[in-house]
Amino acid sequence: MAKDLLLEIGLEEVPARFMRGAIDQLKDKTEKWLADSRIAHGPVRAYATPRRLAVLVEALDEKQSDVSEEVKGPARKIAVGEDGAWTKAALGFARSQGVEPDALYFKELGGVEYVYANKSSLGLATADLLPEALPQLAVSLSFPKNMRWGDHELRYVRPIRWLVALYGSEVVPFEIAGVASGNVTRGHRFLGGDAAIAEPKQYADKLREQHVIADIAERQRAIEAGIRELADKNGWQIAVKEDLLEEVLFLVETPQVLSGSFDPSFLNIPQEVLITSMREHQRYFPVLDESGKLLPHFVTVRNGDALSLNTVAKGNEKVLRARLSDAKFFYEEDQKVQIPAFLAKLENIVYHEELGTVADKVARTRAIADRLAERLRADGQTRADVSRTADICKFDLVTQMVYEFPELQGIMGEDYARKAGEREAVAKAINEHYSPRNAGDTPPASLVGAIVGIADKIDTIVGCFSIGIVPTGSQDPYALRRQAAGVVSTLLAHELELPLPELFQLALSVHEERELKREAYEILRDLNEFFALRVKNVLTEQSIRYDVVDAVLGAGCDDVRRTILRARALQAATGDAAGKEAFRPAVEAFNRVGNLAAKADDSRLIDANLFADPAEGALYEAWQTAHGRFVKSTIEGKLDAALEALASLAEPVGAFFEAVMVMAEDEAVRRNRLSLLAAIADDIRTFADFGKLAG
């Protein structure tokens, strides 16, 4: 008869950021063990609060399923000796499969006889497997940080304080770090007590009686409902960030949503400062009006009941008042210092021991930004704004406010620069140049912010690559992948005509003013490979088929914008079965041209007087027309028209191959035909490697 299984690991409070990964692990590992152990079961449910990780398996079979498996052994000539007796190889095979030699038999496979064994075993009782399996499951969990306690050897996220292990109504006996399993769980630290669990299905209800909502989704629904109730009651817009909600979710066992207020005079501070202080230090949700302006209220979640909420709110208000007073002090003190004084401090902060100070980085960023603005033919005012922005873009890093709240870098720079009388374009660009700050963020909105942002990011990337810091595997301590993705997205957002190799060389020329640790060609090679992967990610995110991605990247991705447009055009042309079939003649023609063009020399000289067949002249004229359309469309960014120009060559290419032998005996004729094909192939290769298209 099937029984339910419950495993609960009771702990000291676990950091909220560890909880989601931990409970997902426990559920996944439990399901994998059940599958590997051949134990049938019903749904697997996971529960987690700050003090517990638990998994409940419904309808667990009482025994493993029996297994019967035919196993192939050595060939007959190896298994049987000249005297007809089993050899050591056959006897070893029988022993390894747990069968007697007399049970071995032969079967033919591929014309060769092999010895076989029928390996059968009866499933063991589930109750006999659990005492060893459950503690292994518990201690197999991995965490970002572990600790030891007492004289125990176990390293775990937090000390284990109790264990519940029930199979049906029976306790599964085992011990971890001196804690024996039982059937008694612990309720809310202050509101609840111990509770005995007679059978696993009682788990959630028993904890609820002790003021613990163990179900994660139920707890989240309670928090969200409480927030909605306050918002509806007061006409508020409560800004709920998913990451903060996730953290609060694993800070409480019984959520009680409440609100508080703060002195409206604090609203004279930029609202980003107040919101950051509330979110990062106090885990409060800010309250906004319909226009998005901050109101002097906050929402928080108490780990407890509704008793004395006014007192709790006053306590939270007192703590927040102290936090906001600190922020106000930092804000006012920062404004007593001029920007040049902040910049001077950057000279004493090491950016990297091999790349100099932060001031050195600012100087490189300025040099790169100035050259970019010139290369992009920006107007005079934009160039001046770029230079000024690059000069002061990092000054806020040494302000007291950013020291206290690092996530406000750029935001405070914009505010302080505006108050110091800087141009509005410069103030905004100081903040914008950090964008995109994460995967969901947008690139800089202004051209000034875009140029300085690209300069800052490419300086970081080229600088790191030049001293051998190249991301490998999952290791990327300097977030170079994110910064490269930011460069790509900014180029696309502003449709900047700036080939990547030119950008790399421009930044490298600034870094070459110091002695490079690596050869320039090695750095450029790694940069090309690194950015090609970022462009590939962009194409994948835009739902471009994998074979189209490979084909387009086979032609290079120097021009990011046109690479994206090439991929979209090719995807549109081959997007469905009908499109693929219609485009097939063009692909076959392209590939055939490419194969033979590889045999041409580098001259690319085409002499119409050497054409011996009308099909040669027809192809030459078709290519000249198509080439003009192809180049014009590519320059204008109309890559669908460029692809159509190439596809128009399919018919004359087919007629050419039908009419002539490319590898003619006459050397001059042969060279001329190969040169014609090579000229066509040059256009094709700049669009895509069509040989990589699937099918």
Coordinates of N, CA and C in Angstrom, one line a residue, residues 522-629:
E522 N 46.5 39.3 -30.4 CA 45.8 38.3 -29.6 C 44.6 39.0 -28.9
I523 N 44.8 40.2 -28.5 CA 43.7 40.9 -27.8 C 42.5 41.1 -28.8
L524 N 42.9 41.5 -30.1 CA 41.8 41.7 -31.1 C 41.1 40.4 -31.4
R525 N 41.9 39.4 -31.5 CA 41.3 38.0 -31.8 C 40.3 37.7 -30.8
D526 N 40.7 37.8 -29.5 CA 39.8 37.5 -28.4 C 38.6 38.4 -28.3
L527 N 38.8 39.6 -28.6 CA 37.6 40.6 -28.6 C 36.6 40.2 -29.7
N528 N 37.1 39.9 -30.9 CA 36.2 39.5 -32.0 C 35.4 38.2 -31.6
E529 N 36.0 37.2 -31.0 CA 35.3 36.0 -30.6 C 34.3 36.3 -29.5
F530 N 34.7 37.2 -28.6 CA 33.9 37.5 -27.4 C 32.6 38.3 -27.8
F531 N 32.8 39.2 -28.7 CA 31.6 40.0 -29.1 C 30.7 39.2 -30.1
A532 N 31.3 38.3 -30.8 CA 30.5 37.5 -31.7 C 29.5 36.7 -30.9
L533 N 29.9 36.2 -29.7 CA 29.0 35.5 -28.9 C 27.9 36.4 -28.3
R534 N 28.2 37.7 -28.1 CA 27.2 38.6 -27.6 C 26.2 38.9 -28.7
V535 N 26.7 39.0 -29.9 CA 25.7 39.3 -31.1 C 24.9 38.0 -31.3
K536 N 25.5 36.8 -31.1 CA 24.7 35.6 -31.2 C 23.6 35.6 -30.2
N537 N 23.9 36.0 -29.0 CA 22.8 36.0 -27.9 C 21.7 37.0 -28.3
V538 N 22.0 38.1 -28.9 CA 21.0 39.1 -29.3 C 20.1 38.4 -30.4
L539 N 20.7 37.7 -31.4 CA 20.0 37.1 -32.4 C 19.1 36.0 -31.8
T540 N 19.6 35.2 -30.9 CA 18.8 34.2 -30.3 C 17.6 34.7 -29.5
E541 N 17.9 35.9 -28.8 CA 16.8 36.5 -28.0 C 15.7 37.0 -29.0
Q542 N 16.0 37.3 -30.2 CA 15.1 37.8 -31.2 C 14.4 36.7 -32.0
S543 N 14.6 35.5 -31.5 CA 13.9 34.3 -32.0 C 14.4 33.9 -33.4
I544 N 15.6 34.3 -33.7 CA 16.2 33.9 -35.0 C 16.6 32.4 -34.9
R545 N 16.3 31.6 -36.0 CA 16.6 30.2 -36.0 C 18.1 30.0 -35.8
Y546 N 18.5 28.9 -35.2 CA 19.9 28.6 -34.9 C 20.7 28.5 -36.2
D547 N 20.1 27.9 -37.3 CA 20.9 27.8 -38.5 C 21.1 29.1 -39.2
V548 N 20.1 30.0 -39.1 CA 20.2 31.3 -39.7 C 21.2 32.1 -38.9
V549 N 21.3 32.0 -37.6 CA 22.3 32.6 -36.8 C 23.7 32.2 -37.2
D550 N 23.9 30.9 -37.3 CA 25.2 30.4 -37.7 C 25.6 30.9 -39.1
A551 N 24.6 30.9 -40.0 CA 24.9 31.3 -41.4 C 25.3 32.8 -41.5
V552 N 24.5 33.6 -40.8 CA 24.8 35.0 -40.8 C 26.1 35.3 -40.1
L553 N 26.4 34.7 -38.9 CA 27.7 35.0 -38.2 C 28.8 34.4 -39.0
G554 N 28.6 33.4 -39.9 CA 29.6 32.9 -40.8 C 30.2 34.0 -41.7
A555 N 29.4 35.0 -41.9 CA 29.8 36.1 -42.8 C 30.4 37.3 -41.9
G556 N 30.5 37.0 -40.6 CA 31.1 38.1 -39.7 C 30.0 38.9 -39.1
C557 N 30.3 39.6 -38.1 CA 29.4 40.5 -37.4 C 30.0 41.9 -37.1
D558 N 30.9 42.3 -38.0 CA 31.6 43.6 -37.7 C 30.6 44.7 -37.6
D559 N 29.6 44.8 -38.4 CA 28.5 45.8 -38.4 C 27.3 45.2 -37.7
V560 N 27.2 45.5 -36.4 CA 26.2 44.9 -35.6 C 24.8 45.1 -36.1
R561 N 24.5 46.3 -36.5 CA 23.1 46.6 -36.9 C 22.8 45.8 -38.2
R562 N 23.7 45.8 -39.2 CA 23.4 45.1 -40.4 C 23.4 43.6 -40.2
T563 N 24.2 43.1 -39.2 CA 24.1 41.7 -38.9 C 22.7 41.3 -38.5
I564 N 22.1 42.1 -37.6 CA 20.8 41.8 -37.2 C 19.8 41.9 -38.4
L565 N 20.0 42.9 -39.2 CA 19.1 43.0 -40.4 C 19.3 41.9 -41.4
R566 N 20.5 41.4 -41.5 CA 20.8 40.3 -42.4 C 20.0 39.0 -41.9
A567 N 20.1 38.8 -40.6 CA 19.5 37.7 -40.0 C 18.0 37.7 -40.1
R568 N 17.4 38.9 -39.9 CA 15.9 39.0 -40.1 C 15.5 38.7 -41.5
A569 N 16.3 39.3 -42.5 CA 15.9 39.1 -43.9 C 16.0 37.6 -44.3
L570 N 17.1 36.9 -43.8 CA 17.2 35.5 -44.2 C 16.2 34.7 -43.5
Q571 N 15.8 35.0 -42.2 CA 14.8 34.3 -41.5 C 13.4 34.5 -42.2
A572 N 13.2 35.7 -42.7 CA 11.9 35.9 -43.4 C 11.8 35.1 -44.7
A573 N 13.0 35.0 -45.4 CA 13.0 34.3 -46.7 C 12.9 32.8 -46.5
T574 N 13.3 32.3 -45.3 CA 13.3 30.8 -45.1 C 12.5 30.5 -43.9
G575 N 11.5 31.3 -43.6 CA 10.8 31.1 -42.3 C 9.9 29.9 -42.2
D576 N 9.4 29.4 -43.3 CA 8.5 28.2 -43.2 C 8.9 27.3 -44.3
A577 N 8.2 26.1 -44.4 CA 8.5 25.1 -45.4 C 8.5 25.6 -46.8
A578 N 7.4 26.4 -47.1 CA 7.3 27.0 -48.4 C 8.4 27.9 -48.8
G579 N 8.8 28.7 -47.8 CA 9.9 29.7 -48.0 C 11.2 29.0 -48.2
K580 N 11.4 27.9 -47.4 CA 12.7 27.2 -47.6 C 12.7 26.5 -49.0
E581 N 11.6 26.0 -49.4 CA 11.6 25.3 -50.7 C 11.8 26.3 -51.9
A582 N 11.2 27.5 -51.7 CA 11.3 28.5 -52.8 C 12.8 29.1 -52.8
F583 N 13.4 29.1 -51.6 CA 14.8 29.6 -51.6 C 15.8 28.6 -51.9
R584 N 15.4 27.3 -52.0 CA 16.4 26.3 -52.1 C 17.3 26.4 -53.4
P585 N 16.7 26.8 -54.6 CA 17.6 27.0 -55.7 C 18.7 28.0 -55.5
A586 N 18.3 29.1 -54.8 CA 19.3 30.1 -54.5 C 20.4 29.6 -53.7
V587 N 20.1 28.9 -52.6 CA 21.1 28.3 -51.7 C 22.0 27.3 -52.4
E588 N 21.4 26.5 -53.3 CA 22.2 25.5 -54.0 C 23.2 26.3 -55.0
A589 N 22.7 27.3 -55.6 CA 23.5 28.1 -56.5 C 24.6 28.8 -55.7
F590 N 24.3 29.4 -54.6 CA 25.3 30.0 -53.7 C 26.4 29.1 -53.3
N591 N 26.0 27.9 -52.9 CA 27.0 26.9 -52.4 C 27.9 26.4 -53.5
R592 N 27.3 26.2 -54.7 CA 28.0 25.7 -55.8 C 29.0 26.8 -56.3
V593 N 28.6 28.0 -56.3 CA 29.5 29.1 -56.6 C 30.7 29.2 -55.6
G594 N 30.3 29.1 -54.4 CA 31.4 29.2 -53.3 C 32.4 28.1 -53.4
N595 N 32.0 26.9 -53.7 CA 32.9 25.7 -53.8 C 33.9 25.9 -54.9
L596 N 33.5 26.4 -56.0 CA 34.4 26.6 -57.2 C 35.2 27.9 -57.0
A597 N 34.6 28.9 -56.4 CA 35.3 30.2 -56.3 C 36.5 30.0 -55.4
A598 N 36.5 29.0 -54.6 CA 37.7 28.8 -53.7 C 38.9 28.5 -54.5
K599 N 38.8 28.0 -55.8 CA 39.9 27.7 -56.6 C 40.4 28.8 -57.4
A600 N 39.8 30.0 -57.3 CA 40.2 31.2 -58.1 C 41.4 31.8 -57.4
D601 N 42.2 32.6 -58.3 CA 43.3 33.3 -57.7 C 42.8 34.7 -57.2
D602 N 43.7 35.5 -56.7 CA 43.3 36.7 -56.1 C 43.0 37.9 -57.0
S603 N 43.2 37.7 -58.3 CA 43.2 38.8 -59.3 C 41.8 39.4 -59.5
R604 N 40.8 38.5 -59.5 CA 39.4 38.9 -59.7 C 39.2 39.7 -61.0
L605 N 40.1 39.5 -62.0 CA 40.0 40.2 -63.3 C 39.1 39.4 -64.2
I606 N 38.1 40.0 -64.7 CA 37.1 39.4 -65.6 C 37.2 40.0 -67.0
D607 N 37.5 39.2 -68.0 CA 37.6 39.7 -69.4 C 36.4 39.2 -70.2
A608 N 35.5 40.1 -70.6 CA 34.3 39.7 -71.3 C 34.7 39.1 -72.7
N609 N 35.9 39.4 -73.2 CA 36.3 38.9 -74.5 C 36.6 37.4 -74.4
L610 N 36.8 36.9 -73.2 CA 37.1 35.5 -73.1 C 35.9 34.6 -72.9
F611 N 34.7 35.2 -72.9 CA 33.5 34.5 -72.7 C 33.3 33.6 -74.0
A612 N 33.2 32.3 -73.8 CA 33.0 31.4 -75.0 C 31.6 30.9 -75.2
D613 N 30.7 31.3 -74.2 CA 29.3 30.8 -74.3 C 28.4 32.0 -73.9
P614 N 27.2 32.1 -74.5 CA 26.3 33.2 -74.1 C 25.9 33.2 -72.6
A615 N 26.0 32.0 -72.0 CA 25.6 31.9 -70.6 C 26.6 32.6 -69.7
E616 N 27.8 32.7 -70.1 CA 28.8 33.4 -69.4 C 28.5 34.9 -69.4
G617 N 28.2 35.5 -70.5 CA 27.9 36.9 -70.6 C 26.6 37.2 -69.9
A618 N 25.7 36.3 -70.0 CA 24.4 36.5 -69.3 C 24.6 36.6 -67.8
L619 N 25.4 35.7 -67.3 CA 25.7 35.7 -65.8 C 26.4 36.9 -65.4
Y620 N 27.4 37.3 -66.3 CA 28.2 38.5 -65.9 C 27.3 39.7 -65.9
E621 N 26.4 39.9 -66.9 CA 25.5 41.0 -66.9 C 24.5 41.0 -65.7
A622 N 24.0 39.8 -65.4 CA 23.1 39.6 -64.2 C 23.8 40.0 -62.9
W623 N 25.1 39.5 -62.8 CA 25.8 39.8 -61.6 C 26.1 41.3 -61.4
Q624 N 26.5 42.0 -62.6 CA 26.7 43.5 -62.5 C 25.5 44.2 -62.0
T625 N 24.3 43.8 -62.5 CA 23.1 44.4 -62.1 C 22.8 44.1 -60.6
A626 N 22.9 42.8 -60.3 CA 22.6 42.4 -58.9 C 23.6 43.0 -57.9
H627 N 24.9 43.1 -58.3 CA 25.9 43.7 -57.5 C 25.6 45.1 -57.1
G628 N 25.2 45.9 -58.1 CA 24.8 47.3 -57.8 C 23.7 47.4 -56.9
R629 N 22.6 46.6 -57.1 CA 21.5 46.6 -56.2 C 21.9 46.1 -54.8

